[in-house]
């Protein structure tokens, strides 16, 4: 399952960021990473809220495994480019069997592993549905409702963090 959001019209901002000193860019991400993380957490909250409603809509009792495995993580940048990337994704965990016992995946062959019910399959079925199950989207509505707010939070947080770095550099260099 992959839902991708692309923000356009920020060429000037990107060019400015590319020309910034190395103090702003590090392997640990710097201000850009921190701003994106804050925006991702906001989107994650909305997605989890929607997911709770989607699971409850069927009247099923939830184990909570799917909900606890929806996470915001830092992603790898596309090959040959620089930048930061954050994802809202579902970690793949196997549901216990009907007796509540954990399934030893190491003892199963490939075909049996493929048939196991896991959190990614469940999330995909909820989001997109199937022939037998109607879709109950939870991630795409979160992007639609919180997207503009997330962009604003990332923008504001990035500006705030850049100001802090500029002040720190100015102080180090004897400026104000």
PDB file of C-alpha atoms in Angstrom:
ATOM      1  CA  UNK A   1       0.000   0.000   0.000  1.00  0.00           C
ATOM      2  CA  UNK A   2       1.492   3.305  -1.034  1.00  0.00           C
ATOM      3  CA  UNK A   3      -0.126   6.708  -0.850  1.00  0.00           C
ATOM      4  CA  UNK A   4       2.205   9.456  -1.981  1.00  0.00           C
ATOM      5  CA  UNK A   5       1.801  13.187  -1.548  1.00  0.00           C
ATOM      6  CA  UNK A   6       3.930  15.587  -3.564  1.00  0.00           C
ATOM      7  CA  UNK A   7       4.158  19.273  -2.784  1.00  0.00           C
ATOM      8  CA  UNK A   8       4.900  21.514  -5.774  1.00  0.00           C
ATOM      9  CA  UNK A   9       5.718  25.183  -6.144  1.00  0.00           C
ATOM     10  CA  UNK A  10       8.529  25.224  -3.613  1.00  0.00           C
ATOM     11  CA  UNK A  11      11.422  25.492  -6.088  1.00  0.00           C
ATOM     12  CA  UNK A  12      12.666  28.734  -4.558  1.00  0.00           C
ATOM     13  CA  UNK A  13      12.641  27.236  -1.077  1.00  0.00           C
ATOM     14  CA  UNK A  14      14.482  24.146  -2.292  1.00  0.00           C
ATOM     15  CA  UNK A  15      17.121  26.229  -4.079  1.00  0.00           C
ATOM     16  CA  UNK A  16      17.641  28.283  -0.933  1.00  0.00           C
ATOM     17  CA  UNK A  17      17.971  25.138   1.174  1.00  0.00           C
ATOM     18  CA  UNK A  18      20.556  23.725  -1.255  1.00  0.00           C
ATOM     19  CA  UNK A  19      22.687  26.843  -0.891  1.00  0.00           C
ATOM     20  CA  UNK A  20      22.695  26.806   2.924  1.00  0.00           C
ATOM     21  CA  UNK A  21      25.861  26.143   4.893  1.00  0.00           C
ATOM     22  CA  UNK A  22      26.760  22.612   6.026  1.00  0.00           C
ATOM     23  CA  UNK A  23      25.690  23.433   9.606  1.00  0.00           C
ATOM     24  CA  UNK A  24      22.094  23.095   8.480  1.00  0.00           C
ATOM     25  CA  UNK A  25      22.509  19.770   6.745  1.00  0.00           C
ATOM     26  CA  UNK A  26      23.861  16.709   8.475  1.00  0.00           C
ATOM     27  CA  UNK A  27      23.517  12.959   8.316  1.00  0.00           C
ATOM     28  CA  UNK A  28      21.170  13.289  11.252  1.00  0.00           C
ATOM     29  CA  UNK A  29      18.933  15.539   9.175  1.00  0.00           C
ATOM     30  CA  UNK A  30      19.087  18.913  10.886  1.00  0.00           C
ATOM     31  CA  UNK A  31      16.152  21.326  10.830  1.00  0.00           C
ATOM     32  CA  UNK A  32      14.537  19.881   7.693  1.00  0.00           C
ATOM     33  CA  UNK A  33      14.295  16.411   9.207  1.00  0.00           C
ATOM     34  CA  UNK A  34      12.912  17.774  12.455  1.00  0.00           C
ATOM     35  CA  UNK A  35      10.285  19.878  10.679  1.00  0.00           C
ATOM     36  CA  UNK A  36       9.176  16.953   8.506  1.00  0.00           C
ATOM     37  CA  UNK A  37       9.009  14.704  11.568  1.00  0.00           C
ATOM     38  CA  UNK A  38       6.680  17.150  13.302  1.00  0.00           C
ATOM     39  CA  UNK A  39       4.396  17.251  10.258  1.00  0.00           C
ATOM     40  CA  UNK A  40       4.467  13.453   9.980  1.00  0.00           C
ATOM     41  CA  UNK A  41       3.435  13.081  13.622  1.00  0.00           C
ATOM     42  CA  UNK A  42       0.443  15.352  13.005  1.00  0.00           C
ATOM     43  CA  UNK A  43      -0.616  13.266  10.000  1.00  0.00           C
ATOM     44  CA  UNK A  44      -0.009  10.055  11.974  1.00  0.00           C
ATOM     45  CA  UNK A  45      -2.408  11.169  14.724  1.00  0.00           C
ATOM     46  CA  UNK A  46      -5.162  11.795  12.185  1.00  0.00           C
ATOM     47  CA  UNK A  47      -4.487   8.501  10.371  1.00  0.00           C
ATOM     48  CA  UNK A  48      -4.653   6.533  13.639  1.00  0.00           C
ATOM     49  CA  UNK A  49      -7.875   8.284  14.614  1.00  0.00           C
ATOM     50  CA  UNK A  50      -9.390   7.375  11.230  1.00  0.00           C
ATOM     51  CA  UNK A  51      -8.112   3.809  11.571  1.00  0.00           C
ATOM     52  CA  UNK A  52      -9.821   3.396  14.957  1.00  0.00           C
ATOM     53  CA  UNK A  53     -13.112   4.484  13.378  1.00  0.00           C
ATOM     54  CA  UNK A  54     -12.615   2.205  10.351  1.00  0.00           C
ATOM     55  CA  UNK A  55     -11.979  -0.840  12.533  1.00  0.00           C
ATOM     56  CA  UNK A  56     -14.927  -0.036  14.810  1.00  0.00           C
ATOM     57  CA  UNK A  57     -17.235   0.489  11.796  1.00  0.00           C
ATOM     58  CA  UNK A  58     -17.465  -3.267  11.175  1.00  0.00           C
ATOM     59  CA  UNK A  59     -18.310  -3.942  14.807  1.00  0.00           C
ATOM     60  CA  UNK A  60     -15.281  -6.216  15.103  1.00  0.00           C
ATOM     61  CA  UNK A  61     -13.258  -6.347  18.273  1.00  0.00           C
ATOM     62  CA  UNK A  62      -9.754  -5.069  17.692  1.00  0.00           C
ATOM     63  CA  UNK A  63      -6.584  -6.670  19.017  1.00  0.00           C
ATOM     64  CA  UNK A  64      -4.866  -3.295  18.653  1.00  0.00           C
ATOM     65  CA  UNK A  65      -1.981  -4.837  16.714  1.00  0.00           C
ATOM     66  CA  UNK A  66      -2.691  -2.907  13.514  1.00  0.00           C
ATOM     67  CA  UNK A  67      -3.098   0.412  15.308  1.00  0.00           C
ATOM     68  CA  UNK A  68       0.152   0.093  17.234  1.00  0.00           C
ATOM     69  CA  UNK A  69       2.043  -0.748  14.044  1.00  0.00           C
ATOM     70  CA  UNK A  70       1.032   2.358  12.085  1.00  0.00           C
ATOM     71  CA  UNK A  71       4.132   4.521  12.402  1.00  0.00           C
ATOM     72  CA  UNK A  72       5.852   7.589  10.990  1.00  0.00           C
ATOM     73  CA  UNK A  73       9.394   6.768   9.929  1.00  0.00           C
ATOM     74  CA  UNK A  74      12.241   8.460   8.151  1.00  0.00           C
ATOM     75  CA  UNK A  75      12.589   7.052   4.655  1.00  0.00           C
ATOM     76  CA  UNK A  76      15.553   6.690   2.353  1.00  0.00           C
ATOM     77  CA  UNK A  77      15.958   9.448  -0.187  1.00  0.00           C
ATOM     78  CA  UNK A  78      15.462   8.488  -3.826  1.00  0.00           C
ATOM     79  CA  UNK A  79      18.624   7.290  -5.560  1.00  0.00           C
ATOM     80  CA  UNK A  80      20.778  10.107  -6.863  1.00  0.00           C
ATOM     81  CA  UNK A  81      19.082  12.878  -4.916  1.00  0.00           C
ATOM     82  CA  UNK A  82      19.450  14.691  -1.637  1.00  0.00           C
ATOM     83  CA  UNK A  83      16.783  15.540   0.843  1.00  0.00           C
ATOM     84  CA  UNK A  84      14.586  14.161   3.559  1.00  0.00           C
ATOM     85  CA  UNK A  85      11.584  11.888   3.439  1.00  0.00           C
ATOM     86  CA  UNK A  86       9.080  10.806   6.061  1.00  0.00           C
ATOM     87  CA  UNK A  87       6.541   8.028   5.632  1.00  0.00           C
ATOM     88  CA  UNK A  88       3.358   6.970   7.357  1.00  0.00           C
ATOM     89  CA  UNK A  89       3.530   3.220   7.038  1.00  0.00           C
ATOM     90  CA  UNK A  90       2.402  -0.043   8.590  1.00  0.00           C
ATOM     91  CA  UNK A  91       5.014  -2.358  10.091  1.00  0.00           C
ATOM     92  CA  UNK A  92       4.453  -5.968   9.056  1.00  0.00           C
ATOM     93  CA  UNK A  93       3.449  -8.052  12.057  1.00  0.00           C
ATOM     94  CA  UNK A  94       1.745 -11.441  12.022  1.00  0.00           C
ATOM     95  CA  UNK A  95      -1.537 -11.799  13.908  1.00  0.00           C
ATOM     96  CA  UNK A  96      -1.677 -14.615  16.493  1.00  0.00           C
ATOM     97  CA  UNK A  97      -3.662 -17.741  15.644  1.00  0.00           C
ATOM     98  CA  UNK A  98      -7.266 -18.237  16.797  1.00  0.00           C
ATOM     99  CA  UNK A  99      -6.062 -19.573  20.176  1.00  0.00           C
ATOM    100  CA  UNK A 100      -4.100 -16.373  20.768  1.00  0.00           C
ATOM    101  CA  UNK A 101      -0.749 -18.163  20.406  1.00  0.00           C
ATOM    102  CA  UNK A 102       2.070 -16.553  18.461  1.00  0.00           C
ATOM    103  CA  UNK A 103       2.837 -18.236  15.148  1.00  0.00           C
ATOM    104  CA  UNK A 104       6.417 -19.427  14.638  1.00  0.00           C
ATOM    105  CA  UNK A 105       7.039 -18.030  11.167  1.00  0.00           C
ATOM    106  CA  UNK A 106      10.486 -19.666  10.919  1.00  0.00           C
ATOM    107  CA  UNK A 107       8.893 -23.134  10.732  1.00  0.00           C
ATOM    108  CA  UNK A 108       6.648 -22.262   7.783  1.00  0.00           C
ATOM    109  CA  UNK A 109       7.393 -22.549   4.071  1.00  0.00           C
ATOM    110  CA  UNK A 110       6.998 -19.607   1.666  1.00  0.00           C
ATOM    111  CA  UNK A 111       3.461 -20.497   0.579  1.00  0.00           C
ATOM    112  CA  UNK A 112       2.253 -20.771   4.180  1.00  0.00           C
ATOM    113  CA  UNK A 113       3.896 -17.465   5.103  1.00  0.00           C
ATOM    114  CA  UNK A 114       2.117 -15.748   2.229  1.00  0.00           C
ATOM    115  CA  UNK A 115      -1.268 -16.908   3.519  1.00  0.00           C
ATOM    116  CA  UNK A 116      -0.735 -15.580   7.050  1.00  0.00           C
ATOM    117  CA  UNK A 117      -2.836 -12.629   8.103  1.00  0.00           C
ATOM    118  CA  UNK A 118      -0.584  -9.671   8.783  1.00  0.00           C
ATOM    119  CA  UNK A 119      -0.990  -5.991   9.596  1.00  0.00           C
ATOM    120  CA  UNK A 120      -0.042  -4.750   6.114  1.00  0.00           C
ATOM    121  CA  UNK A 121      -2.666  -6.940   4.445  1.00  0.00           C
ATOM    122  CA  UNK A 122      -5.290  -5.775   6.930  1.00  0.00           C
ATOM    123  CA  UNK A 123      -4.385  -2.113   6.430  1.00  0.00           C
ATOM    124  CA  UNK A 124      -4.492  -2.553   2.647  1.00  0.00           C
ATOM    125  CA  UNK A 125      -7.888  -4.277   2.781  1.00  0.00           C
ATOM    126  CA  UNK A 126      -9.306  -1.508   4.951  1.00  0.00           C
ATOM    127  CA  UNK A 127      -7.914   1.247   2.733  1.00  0.00           C
ATOM    128  CA  UNK A 128      -8.775  -0.212  -0.679  1.00  0.00           C
ATOM    129  CA  UNK A 129     -11.232  -3.041  -0.016  1.00  0.00           C
ATOM    130  CA  UNK A 130     -11.552  -6.224  -2.048  1.00  0.00           C
ATOM    131  CA  UNK A 131     -14.217  -8.153  -3.966  1.00  0.00           C
ATOM    132  CA  UNK A 132     -15.648  -9.337  -0.654  1.00  0.00           C
ATOM    133  CA  UNK A 133     -14.936  -6.343   1.582  1.00  0.00           C
ATOM    134  CA  UNK A 134     -15.905  -2.748   1.003  1.00  0.00           C
ATOM    135  CA  UNK A 135     -13.147  -0.171   1.398  1.00  0.00           C
ATOM    136  CA  UNK A 136     -13.012   1.837   4.613  1.00  0.00           C
ATOM    137  CA  UNK A 137     -10.241   4.324   3.800  1.00  0.00           C
ATOM    138  CA  UNK A 138      -8.285   5.714   6.733  1.00  0.00           C
ATOM    139  CA  UNK A 139      -4.991   7.068   5.335  1.00  0.00           C
ATOM    140  CA  UNK A 140      -6.145   8.957   2.242  1.00  0.00           C
ATOM    141  CA  UNK A 141      -8.822  10.901   4.171  1.00  0.00           C
ATOM    142  CA  UNK A 142      -6.178  11.839   6.744  1.00  0.00           C
ATOM    143  CA  UNK A 143      -4.021  13.289   3.963  1.00  0.00           C
ATOM    144  CA  UNK A 144      -6.987  15.173   2.490  1.00  0.00           C
ATOM    145  CA  UNK A 145      -8.142  16.671   5.785  1.00  0.00           C
ATOM    146  CA  UNK A 146      -4.786  17.358   7.460  1.00  0.00           C
ATOM    147  CA  UNK A 147      -2.577  17.869   4.388  1.00  0.00           C
ATOM    148  CA  UNK A 148      -2.743  21.684   4.275  1.00  0.00           C
ATOM    149  CA  UNK A 149      -2.236  21.882   8.046  1.00  0.00           C
ATOM    150  CA  UNK A 150       0.743  19.496   7.853  1.00  0.00           C
ATOM    151  CA  UNK A 151       2.340  21.622   5.125  1.00  0.00           C
ATOM    152  CA  UNK A 152       1.838  24.743   7.248  1.00  0.00           C
ATOM    153  CA  UNK A 153       3.300  23.045  10.350  1.00  0.00           C
ATOM    154  CA  UNK A 154       6.359  21.862   8.390  1.00  0.00           C
ATOM    155  CA  UNK A 155       6.830  25.337   6.914  1.00  0.00           C
ATOM    156  CA  UNK A 156       6.496  27.129  10.268  1.00  0.00           C
ATOM    157  CA  UNK A 157       8.705  24.619  12.092  1.00  0.00           C
ATOM    158  CA  UNK A 158      11.358  24.810   9.381  1.00  0.00           C
ATOM    159  CA  UNK A 159      11.416  28.615   9.533  1.00  0.00           C
ATOM    160  CA  UNK A 160      11.610  28.545  13.330  1.00  0.00           C
ATOM    161  CA  UNK A 161      14.468  26.043  13.335  1.00  0.00           C
ATOM    162  CA  UNK A 162      16.344  27.888  10.585  1.00  0.00           C
ATOM    163  CA  UNK A 163      16.091  31.102  12.626  1.00  0.00           C
ATOM    164  CA  UNK A 164      17.570  29.289  15.616  1.00  0.00           C
ATOM    165  CA  UNK A 165      20.485  27.979  13.542  1.00  0.00           C
ATOM    166  CA  UNK A 166      21.134  31.410  12.007  1.00  0.00           C
ATOM    167  CA  UNK A 167      21.162  33.021  15.469  1.00  0.00           C
ATOM    168  CA  UNK A 168      23.534  30.337  16.745  1.00  0.00           C
ATOM    169  CA  UNK A 169      25.889  30.801  13.777  1.00  0.00           C
ATOM    170  CA  UNK A 170      25.751  34.586  14.151  1.00  0.00           C
ATOM    171  CA  UNK A 171      26.613  34.317  17.838  1.00  0.00           C
ATOM    172  CA  UNK A 172      29.514  31.972  17.067  1.00  0.00           C
ATOM    173  CA  UNK A 173      30.818  34.403  14.447  1.00  0.00           C
ATOM    174  CA  UNK A 174      30.517  37.450  16.691  1.00  0.00           C
ATOM    175  CA  UNK A 175      27.287  38.784  15.217  1.00  0.00           C
ATOM    176  CA  UNK A 176      23.959  39.304  16.907  1.00  0.00           C
TER     177      UNK A 176
END
